[in-house]
């Protein structure tokens, strides 16, 4: 729809001589500003219409005329950015399923555009490759992965269509292999490509733009990739057993009547906390457990299976050491008699 | 290279018809728009060319050319040209600065540096190029028969 405005404003400021600048001089004098990457901007398909009008006086009175109308259609600019929106590495553990990494895809072009998504779990330069389970679109747009609510993405079937300057959140769901160890990291990247087309900036697709114009690849090349990292947080425990002997003669020989004190030192290493650490040790065959000698961190425990952490089962001792942060040790002792 | 600026005679004929209410149409007024492209030469310097706008995307620089010519038989005086800026275009200056502008849809006019824009809190701020809605040129010389000229302004696609 062409709109024509007729303006009949008369002179109201100082007059100037007729500008006779040639077009060439205009261009040479003009400041050349680099075009910054525009987010959205004028919507694709918008018509830019220019029309000038003039008023003047003749002997016959005032006259108003209009120029021709120049119409230019704004083409669709294909631009996209992808960013990892996780605050840092996403924690995982050996064999963990359902790792959730979050990415945001933003249409920085000026038309509605469908984007194809690809997750790459086999990037180089990292310690392990997780297995891709799913790419999921944050359908309810709450920024949180809701299993069974958010829609599983299938390339070419439900490519998200994003309006200019709008974003879509996508979750990449992966499984961590069992063989990884603490501090291992994995790079999981997400790539988004404009379905209309990609290429070097300036590449155009005739008639493919929204609103009937062309589509032109913008400065982002119409595709973008972002990296996100998984980091393994795992604990391991090493149990060290030692024995000291006190014989009836004040020496340290394993003779009948000697009492052996066993010491079990559990050392937790890695990152995080080892939960529900239980230390058990069978009573050596041929020896006799000395009742009431279980200690944990030098504190005496009872032999009964009760609220207290220690117990003697008849053939072995067991101590529930609880949750032990990495870097700490728990020491259990008990005594047996060599009959 | 720069393309020659062709007068759009078809449009002029249409214009003549539309203005038949007047005794004559003694002036021609034509509007042309070009898009400015920068390309890099092999030696790294930049070359600027003007093209007919076949591809226009946000951020592109446009050059508007308004040409006028007295094709009548008598001198025209008090000649004023007005060009409303298309909504999708941000004003980016003229070569000679002889224009006056409006930042309020054509109600008030002046040199851009003298205009102010009302803010939401009731105060005002100096007007910027991005506020410009209309351009106007007041030509103080009578336009004699056969006299012609052109007015040029620049814009950026928003």
PDB file of N, CA, C and O in Angstrom, chain B residues 22-47:
ATOM      1  N   UNK B  22      -3.753  21.436 -12.268  1.00  0.00           N
ATOM      2  CA  UNK B  22      -3.129  22.738 -12.451  1.00  0.00           C
ATOM      3  C   UNK B  22      -3.060  23.073 -13.930  1.00  0.00           C
ATOM      4  O   UNK B  22      -3.098  22.186 -14.783  1.00  0.00           O
ATOM      5  N   UNK B  23      -2.925  24.336 -14.208  1.00  0.00           N
ATOM      6  CA  UNK B  23      -2.913  24.800 -15.600  1.00  0.00           C
ATOM      7  C   UNK B  23      -1.800  24.129 -16.380  1.00  0.00           C
ATOM      8  O   UNK B  23      -1.968  23.722 -17.510  1.00  0.00           O
ATOM      9  N   UNK B  24      -0.654  23.937 -15.707  1.00  0.00           N
ATOM     10  CA  UNK B  24       0.467  23.293 -16.365  1.00  0.00           C
ATOM     11  C   UNK B  24       1.306  22.650 -15.279  1.00  0.00           C
ATOM     12  O   UNK B  24       1.085  22.904 -14.095  1.00  0.00           O
ATOM     13  N   UNK B  25       2.247  21.794 -15.630  1.00  0.00           N
ATOM     14  CA  UNK B  25       3.181  21.247 -14.658  1.00  0.00           C
ATOM     15  C   UNK B  25       4.542  21.761 -15.054  1.00  0.00           C
ATOM     16  O   UNK B  25       5.259  21.112 -15.797  1.00  0.00           O
ATOM     17  N   UNK B  26       4.868  22.905 -14.547  1.00  0.00           N
ATOM     18  CA  UNK B  26       6.088  23.545 -15.036  1.00  0.00           C
ATOM     19  C   UNK B  26       7.361  22.968 -14.443  1.00  0.00           C
ATOM     20  O   UNK B  26       8.431  23.319 -14.886  1.00  0.00           O
ATOM     21  N   UNK B  27       7.232  22.082 -13.423  1.00  0.00           N
ATOM     22  CA  UNK B  27       8.438  21.523 -12.810  1.00  0.00           C
ATOM     23  C   UNK B  27       8.404  20.006 -12.856  1.00  0.00           C
ATOM     24  O   UNK B  27       7.354  19.398 -12.683  1.00  0.00           O
ATOM     25  N   UNK B  28       9.571  19.439 -13.062  1.00  0.00           N
ATOM     26  CA  UNK B  28       9.730  17.999 -12.911  1.00  0.00           C
ATOM     27  C   UNK B  28      10.410  17.733 -11.588  1.00  0.00           C
ATOM     28  O   UNK B  28      11.374  18.408 -11.226  1.00  0.00           O
ATOM     29  N   UNK B  29       9.931  16.738 -10.871  1.00  0.00           N
ATOM     30  CA  UNK B  29      10.563  16.327  -9.616  1.00  0.00           C
ATOM     31  C   UNK B  29      10.715  14.811  -9.675  1.00  0.00           C
ATOM     32  O   UNK B  29       9.736  14.088  -9.850  1.00  0.00           O
ATOM     33  N   UNK B  30      11.922  14.323  -9.583  1.00  0.00           N
ATOM     34  CA  UNK B  30      12.128  12.877  -9.651  1.00  0.00           C
ATOM     35  C   UNK B  30      12.931  12.409  -8.443  1.00  0.00           C
ATOM     36  O   UNK B  30      13.791  13.127  -7.922  1.00  0.00           O
ATOM     37  N   UNK B  31      12.621  11.214  -8.019  1.00  0.00           N
ATOM     38  CA  UNK B  31      13.293  10.630  -6.855  1.00  0.00           C
ATOM     39  C   UNK B  31      13.994   9.349  -7.271  1.00  0.00           C
ATOM     40  O   UNK B  31      13.428   8.531  -7.992  1.00  0.00           O
ATOM     41  N   UNK B  32      15.226   9.198  -6.858  1.00  0.00           N
ATOM     42  CA  UNK B  32      15.975   7.968  -7.109  1.00  0.00           C
ATOM     43  C   UNK B  32      16.654   7.546  -5.818  1.00  0.00           C
ATOM     44  O   UNK B  32      17.035   8.381  -5.001  1.00  0.00           O
ATOM     45  N   UNK B  33      16.811   6.232  -5.643  1.00  0.00           N
ATOM     46  CA  UNK B  33      17.511   5.716  -4.470  1.00  0.00           C
ATOM     47  C   UNK B  33      18.575   4.730  -4.938  1.00  0.00           C
ATOM     48  O   UNK B  33      18.316   3.893  -5.798  1.00  0.00           O
ATOM     49  N   UNK B  34      19.759   4.879  -4.384  1.00  0.00           N
ATOM     50  CA  UNK B  34      20.859   3.980  -4.704  1.00  0.00           C
ATOM     51  C   UNK B  34      21.387   3.378  -3.406  1.00  0.00           C
ATOM     52  O   UNK B  34      21.271   3.971  -2.336  1.00  0.00           O
ATOM     53  N   UNK B  35      21.945   2.200  -3.522  1.00  0.00           N
ATOM     54  CA  UNK B  35      22.562   1.577  -2.348  1.00  0.00           C
ATOM     55  C   UNK B  35      24.068   1.614  -2.542  1.00  0.00           C
ATOM     56  O   UNK B  35      24.580   1.410  -3.643  1.00  0.00           O
ATOM     57  N   UNK B  36      24.742   1.916  -1.463  1.00  0.00           N
ATOM     58  CA  UNK B  36      26.189   2.082  -1.516  1.00  0.00           C
ATOM     59  C   UNK B  36      26.868   0.782  -1.143  1.00  0.00           C
ATOM     60  O   UNK B  36      26.555   0.189  -0.114  1.00  0.00           O
ATOM     61  N   UNK B  37      27.765   0.332  -1.980  1.00  0.00           N
ATOM     62  CA  UNK B  37      28.497  -0.913  -1.685  1.00  0.00           C
ATOM     63  C   UNK B  37      29.975  -0.608  -1.552  1.00  0.00           C
ATOM     64  O   UNK B  37      30.543   0.128  -2.332  1.00  0.00           O
ATOM     65  N   UNK B  38      30.580  -1.237  -0.553  1.00  0.00           N
ATOM     66  CA  UNK B  38      32.028  -1.127  -0.400  1.00  0.00           C
ATOM     67  C   UNK B  38      32.652  -2.436  -0.800  1.00  0.00           C
ATOM     68  O   UNK B  38      32.278  -3.483  -0.306  1.00  0.00           O
ATOM     69  N   UNK B  39      33.607  -2.374  -1.692  1.00  0.00           N
ATOM     70  CA  UNK B  39      34.354  -3.578  -2.045  1.00  0.00           C
ATOM     71  C   UNK B  39      35.828  -3.283  -1.855  1.00  0.00           C
ATOM     72  O   UNK B  39      36.260  -2.131  -1.934  1.00  0.00           O
ATOM     73  N   UNK B  40      36.584  -4.330  -1.601  1.00  0.00           N
ATOM     74  CA  UNK B  40      38.004  -4.156  -1.362  1.00  0.00           C
ATOM     75  C   UNK B  40      38.763  -4.483  -2.635  1.00  0.00           C
ATOM     76  O   UNK B  40      38.553  -5.538  -3.234  1.00  0.00           O
ATOM     77  N   UNK B  41      39.633  -3.579  -3.014  1.00  0.00           N
ATOM     78  CA  UNK B  41      40.457  -3.848  -4.187  1.00  0.00           C
ATOM     79  C   UNK B  41      41.586  -4.801  -3.807  1.00  0.00           C
ATOM     80  O   UNK B  41      41.818  -5.061  -2.622  1.00  0.00           O
ATOM     81  N   UNK B  42      42.296  -5.282  -4.841  1.00  0.00           N
ATOM     82  CA  UNK B  42      43.386  -6.225  -4.596  1.00  0.00           C
ATOM     83  C   UNK B  42      44.456  -5.611  -3.701  1.00  0.00           C
ATOM     84  O   UNK B  42      45.083  -6.305  -2.902  1.00  0.00           O
ATOM     85  N   UNK B  43      44.652  -4.302  -3.808  1.00  0.00           N
ATOM     86  CA  UNK B  43      45.700  -3.657  -3.000  1.00  0.00           C
ATOM     87  C   UNK B  43      45.212  -3.291  -1.597  1.00  0.00           C
ATOM     88  O   UNK B  43      45.925  -2.641  -0.838  1.00  0.00           O
ATOM     89  N   UNK B  44      43.987  -3.688  -1.241  1.00  0.00           N
ATOM     90  CA  UNK B  44      43.491  -3.466   0.107  1.00  0.00           C
ATOM     91  C   UNK B  44      42.684  -2.196   0.277  1.00  0.00           C
ATOM     92  O   UNK B  44      42.014  -2.027   1.286  1.00  0.00           O
ATOM     93  N   UNK B  45      42.758  -1.272  -0.671  1.00  0.00           N
ATOM     94  CA  UNK B  45      41.964  -0.055  -0.553  1.00  0.00           C
ATOM     95  C   UNK B  45      40.506  -0.370  -0.844  1.00  0.00           C
ATOM     96  O   UNK B  45      40.186  -1.380  -1.477  1.00  0.00           O
ATOM     97  N   UNK B  46      39.647   0.517  -0.359  1.00  0.00           N
ATOM     98  CA  UNK B  46      38.225   0.260  -0.516  1.00  0.00           C
ATOM     99  C   UNK B  46      37.646   1.077  -1.660  1.00  0.00           C
ATOM    100  O   UNK B  46      38.012   2.222  -1.867  1.00  0.00           O
ATOM    101  N   UNK B  47      36.764   0.450  -2.371  1.00  0.00           N
ATOM    102  CA  UNK B  47      36.097   1.112  -3.478  1.00  0.00           C
ATOM    103  C   UNK B  47      34.617   1.205  -3.127  1.00  0.00           C
ATOM    104  O   UNK B  47      34.023   0.255  -2.636  1.00  0.00           O
TER     105      UNK B  47
END
